[in-house]
Coordinates of C-alpha atoms and ligand atoms in Angstrom, one line a residue:
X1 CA 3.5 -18.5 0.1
X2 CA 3.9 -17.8 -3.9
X3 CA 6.4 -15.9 -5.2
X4 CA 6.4 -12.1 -4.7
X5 CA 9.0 -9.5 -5.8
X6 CA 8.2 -6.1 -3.7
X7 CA 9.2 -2.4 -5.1
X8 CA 8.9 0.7 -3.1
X9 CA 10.7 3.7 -3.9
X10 CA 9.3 7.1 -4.1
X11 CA 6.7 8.6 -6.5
X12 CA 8.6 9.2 -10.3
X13 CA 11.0 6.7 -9.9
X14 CA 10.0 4.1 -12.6
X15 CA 8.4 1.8 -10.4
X16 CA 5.6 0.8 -12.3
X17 CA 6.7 1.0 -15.8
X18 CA 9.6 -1.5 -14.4
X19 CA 7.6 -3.6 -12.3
X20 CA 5.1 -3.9 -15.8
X21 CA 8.3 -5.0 -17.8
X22 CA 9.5 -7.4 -14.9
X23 CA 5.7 -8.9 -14.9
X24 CA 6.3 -9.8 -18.2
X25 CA 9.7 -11.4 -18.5
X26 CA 9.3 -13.2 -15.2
X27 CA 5.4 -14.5 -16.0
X28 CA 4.5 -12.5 -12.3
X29 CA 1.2 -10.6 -12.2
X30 CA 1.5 -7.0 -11.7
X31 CA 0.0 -5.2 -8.9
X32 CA 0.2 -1.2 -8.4
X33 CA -0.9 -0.2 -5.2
X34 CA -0.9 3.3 -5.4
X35 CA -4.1 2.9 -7.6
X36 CA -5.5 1.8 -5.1
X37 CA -5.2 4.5 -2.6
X38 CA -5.7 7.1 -5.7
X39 CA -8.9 5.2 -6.5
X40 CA -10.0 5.8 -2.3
X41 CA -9.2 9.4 -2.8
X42 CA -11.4 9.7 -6.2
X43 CA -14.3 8.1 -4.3
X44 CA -13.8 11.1 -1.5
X45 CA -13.5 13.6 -3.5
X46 CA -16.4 12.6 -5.9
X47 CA -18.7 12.5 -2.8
X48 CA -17.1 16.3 -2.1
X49 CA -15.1 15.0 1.2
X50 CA -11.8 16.1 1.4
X51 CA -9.5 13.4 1.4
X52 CA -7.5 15.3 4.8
X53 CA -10.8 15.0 6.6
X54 CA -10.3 10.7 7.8
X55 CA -13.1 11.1 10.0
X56 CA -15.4 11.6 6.6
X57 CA -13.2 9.2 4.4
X58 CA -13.3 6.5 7.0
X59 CA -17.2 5.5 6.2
X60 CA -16.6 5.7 2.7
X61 CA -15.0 2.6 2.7
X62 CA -18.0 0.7 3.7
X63 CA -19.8 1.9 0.0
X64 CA -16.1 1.8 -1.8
X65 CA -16.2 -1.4 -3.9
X66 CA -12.5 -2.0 -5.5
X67 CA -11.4 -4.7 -8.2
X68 CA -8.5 -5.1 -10.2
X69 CA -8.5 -6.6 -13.8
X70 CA -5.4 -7.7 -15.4
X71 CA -4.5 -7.9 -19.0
X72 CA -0.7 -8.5 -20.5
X73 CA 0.7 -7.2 -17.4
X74 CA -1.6 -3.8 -17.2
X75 CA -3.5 -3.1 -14.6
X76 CA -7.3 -1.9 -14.9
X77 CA -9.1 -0.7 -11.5
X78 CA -12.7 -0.8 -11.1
X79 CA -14.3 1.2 -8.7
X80 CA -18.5 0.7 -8.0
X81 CA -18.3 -1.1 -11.7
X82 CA -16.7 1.9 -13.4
X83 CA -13.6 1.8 -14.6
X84 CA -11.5 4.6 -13.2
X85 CA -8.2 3.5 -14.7
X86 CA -7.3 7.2 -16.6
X87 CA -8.7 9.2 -13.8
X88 CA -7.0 8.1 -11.0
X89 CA -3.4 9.2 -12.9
X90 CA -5.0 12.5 -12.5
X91 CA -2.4 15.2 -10.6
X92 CA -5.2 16.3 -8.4
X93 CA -5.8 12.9 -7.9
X94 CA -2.2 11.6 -6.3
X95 CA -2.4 14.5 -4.1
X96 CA -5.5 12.9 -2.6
X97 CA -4.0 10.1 -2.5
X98 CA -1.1 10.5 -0.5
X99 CA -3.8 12.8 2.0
X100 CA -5.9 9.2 2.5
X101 CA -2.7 6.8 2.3
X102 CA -1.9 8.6 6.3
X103 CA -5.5 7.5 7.6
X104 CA -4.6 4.0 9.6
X105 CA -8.2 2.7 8.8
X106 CA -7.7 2.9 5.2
X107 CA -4.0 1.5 4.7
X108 CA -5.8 -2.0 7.2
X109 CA -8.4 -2.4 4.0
X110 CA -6.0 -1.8 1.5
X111 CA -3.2 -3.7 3.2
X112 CA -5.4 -6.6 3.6
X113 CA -6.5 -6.8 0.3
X114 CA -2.8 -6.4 -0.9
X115 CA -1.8 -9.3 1.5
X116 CA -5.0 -11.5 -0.2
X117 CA -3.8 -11.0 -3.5
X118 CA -0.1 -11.7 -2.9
X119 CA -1.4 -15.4 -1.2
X120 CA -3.1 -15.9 -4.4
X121 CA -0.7 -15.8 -7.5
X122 CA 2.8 -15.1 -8.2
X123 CA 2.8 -11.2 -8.3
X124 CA 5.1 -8.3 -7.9
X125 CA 3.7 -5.4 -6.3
X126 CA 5.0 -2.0 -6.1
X127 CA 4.3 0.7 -3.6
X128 CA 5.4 2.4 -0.4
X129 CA 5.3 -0.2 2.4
X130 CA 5.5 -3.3 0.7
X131 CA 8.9 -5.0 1.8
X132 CA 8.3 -3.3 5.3
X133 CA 5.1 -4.1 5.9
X134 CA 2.4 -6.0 3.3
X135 CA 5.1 -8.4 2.2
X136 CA 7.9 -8.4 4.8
X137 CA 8.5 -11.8 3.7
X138 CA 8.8 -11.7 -0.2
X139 CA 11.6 -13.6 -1.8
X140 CA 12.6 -10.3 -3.5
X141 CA 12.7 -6.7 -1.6
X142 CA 13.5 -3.9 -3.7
X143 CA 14.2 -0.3 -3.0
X144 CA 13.9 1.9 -6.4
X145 CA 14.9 5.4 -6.2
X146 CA 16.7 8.6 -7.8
X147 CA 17.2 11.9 -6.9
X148 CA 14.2 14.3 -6.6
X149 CA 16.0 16.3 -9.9
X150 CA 16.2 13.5 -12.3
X151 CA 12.4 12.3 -11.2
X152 CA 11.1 16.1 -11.8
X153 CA 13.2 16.6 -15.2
X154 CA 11.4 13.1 -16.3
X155 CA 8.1 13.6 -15.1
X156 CA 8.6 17.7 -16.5
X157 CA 9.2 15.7 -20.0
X158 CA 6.5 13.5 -19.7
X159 CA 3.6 16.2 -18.8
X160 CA 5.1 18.2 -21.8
X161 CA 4.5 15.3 -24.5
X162 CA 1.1 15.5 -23.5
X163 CA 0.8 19.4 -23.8
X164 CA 0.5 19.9 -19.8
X165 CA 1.6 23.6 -19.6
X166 CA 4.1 23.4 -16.3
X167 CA 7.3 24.3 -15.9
X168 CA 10.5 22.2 -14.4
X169 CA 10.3 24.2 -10.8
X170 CA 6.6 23.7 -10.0
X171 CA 6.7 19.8 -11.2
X172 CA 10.2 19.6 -8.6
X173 CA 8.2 21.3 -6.3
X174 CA 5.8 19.0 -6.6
X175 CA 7.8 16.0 -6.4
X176 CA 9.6 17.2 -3.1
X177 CA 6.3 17.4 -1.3
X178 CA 5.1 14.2 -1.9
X179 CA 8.4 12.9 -0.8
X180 CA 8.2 15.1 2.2
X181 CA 4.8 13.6 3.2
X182 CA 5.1 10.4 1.9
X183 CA 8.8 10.2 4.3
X184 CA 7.3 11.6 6.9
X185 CA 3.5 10.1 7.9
X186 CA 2.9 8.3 10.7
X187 CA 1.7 5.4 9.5
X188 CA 3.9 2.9 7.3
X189 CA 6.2 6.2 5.8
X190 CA 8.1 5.2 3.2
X191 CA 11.6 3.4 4.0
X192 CA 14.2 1.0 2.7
X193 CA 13.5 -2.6 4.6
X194 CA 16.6 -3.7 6.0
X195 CA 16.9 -6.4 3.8
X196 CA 15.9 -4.5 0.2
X197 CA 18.3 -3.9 -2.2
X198 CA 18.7 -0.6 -3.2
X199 CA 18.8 0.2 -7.0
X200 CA 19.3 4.1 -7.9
X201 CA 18.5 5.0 -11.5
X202 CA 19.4 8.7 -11.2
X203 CA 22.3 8.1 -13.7
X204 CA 20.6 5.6 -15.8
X205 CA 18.4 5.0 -18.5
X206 CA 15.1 2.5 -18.6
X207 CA 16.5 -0.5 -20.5
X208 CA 19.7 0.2 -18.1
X209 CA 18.0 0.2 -14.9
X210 CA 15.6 -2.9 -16.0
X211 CA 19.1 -4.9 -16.6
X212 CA 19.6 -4.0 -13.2
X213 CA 16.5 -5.3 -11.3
X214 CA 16.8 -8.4 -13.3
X215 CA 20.0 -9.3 -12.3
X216 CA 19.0 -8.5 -8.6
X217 CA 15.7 -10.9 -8.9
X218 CA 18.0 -13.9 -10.8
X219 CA 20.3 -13.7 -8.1
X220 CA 18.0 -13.9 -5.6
X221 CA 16.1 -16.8 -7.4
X222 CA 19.3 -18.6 -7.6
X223 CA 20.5 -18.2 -4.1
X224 CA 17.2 -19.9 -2.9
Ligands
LIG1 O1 2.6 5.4 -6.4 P1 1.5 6.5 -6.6 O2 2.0 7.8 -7.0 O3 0.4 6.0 -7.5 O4 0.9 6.6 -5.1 C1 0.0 7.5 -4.7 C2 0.1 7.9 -3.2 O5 -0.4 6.7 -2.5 C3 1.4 8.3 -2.7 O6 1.5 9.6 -2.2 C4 1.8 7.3 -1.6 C5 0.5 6.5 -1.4 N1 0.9 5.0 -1.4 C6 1.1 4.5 -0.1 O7 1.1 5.2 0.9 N2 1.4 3.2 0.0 C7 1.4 2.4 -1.1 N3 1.7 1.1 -1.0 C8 1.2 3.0 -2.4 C9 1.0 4.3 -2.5

């Protein structure tokens, strides 16, 4: 197998912007998963099926044609041939996302994919379920996280530098429900692997909490 570092955490807690930084200064190839999913539930809800309804998203994947492009450690998704990068991020969007990321059917094609990718380069992937179940044998396991507050207030911030009118209570709001569903599926809900390592950033800031995963992935590249 190459050399994979997995992330999971859940949603705000800086697991992409990290894992993009990691990519990098380790030379890895960076893999965000959740566009994925996000990209499934654009295709449903661009054909005007709601992405709750699996029995209606389940034959979309037949017509759903997915490819990643990589460039300086971003990640570019491609879905039918159109890029679909920007939308995806769309609010709407993630909310789809975590509707189609409970169907069984779709995380087996996703998963798959994810599995093919990680045999083919040296990568590290971020996402829900990777240490528990797309990579349960990386070399590197990592649990990111911080408390619901400190991933609203950031992701509160962020919406305001782009002008989104919101306020701090409906983005927390927000933020507790996709922890509440993404905690609680059936299928592959999000949870620490045994043998992750668990990183909170809830008291620090970026360049802090990078220090910290790279100490975590040199130490485990030194132990062997
Ligand atoms: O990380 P994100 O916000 O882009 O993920 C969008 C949704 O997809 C989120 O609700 C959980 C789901 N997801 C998942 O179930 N498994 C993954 N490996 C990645 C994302």
């Amino acid at each position: 197998m190459s050399f994979a570092v997995a992330i999971d955490g859940p949603s705000g807690a800086g697991k992409s912007s990290l894992a993009k930084k990691l990519a990098l200064h380790y030379g890895l190839l960076y893999i965000d998963t959740g566009a994925m999913y996000r990209a499934i539930a654009l295709y449903a809800m661009r054909r005007g099926v709601d992405p709750h309804d699996h029995a209606r998203v389940i034959p979309l994947l037949e017509e759903v044609h997915l490819e990643l492009r990589h460039a300086h450690a971003e990640q570019r998704i491609e879905m039918n041939g159109e890029d679909v990068t920007k939308e995806v991020r769309r609010e709407e969007v993630g909310m789809g996302a975590a509707a189609v990321s409970s169907c069984p059917q779709v995380r087996t094609f996703l998963v798959e994919w994810q599995r093919s990718l990680a045999k083919q380069e040296n990568i590290i992937m971020d996402g829900r379920d990777i240490g528990t179940v797309v990579l349960p044998d990386a070399q590197v396991k990592i649990f990111l996280t911080a408390s619901a507050a400190v991933r609203a207030q950031r992701r509160y911030l962020e919406l305001c530098e782009k002008g989104v009118d919101t306020t701090y209570e409906k983005v927390l709001a927000l933020v507790e429900k996709r922890d509440y569903e993404d905690t609680h599926r059936e299928q592959s809900p999000l949870c620490q692997a045994q043998d992750a390592v668990l990183v909170d950033t809830s008291d620090c800031d970026f360049d802090e909490a990078f220090r910290r995963l790279c100490s975590v992935i040199d130490r485990k590249r030194k132990d062997g």
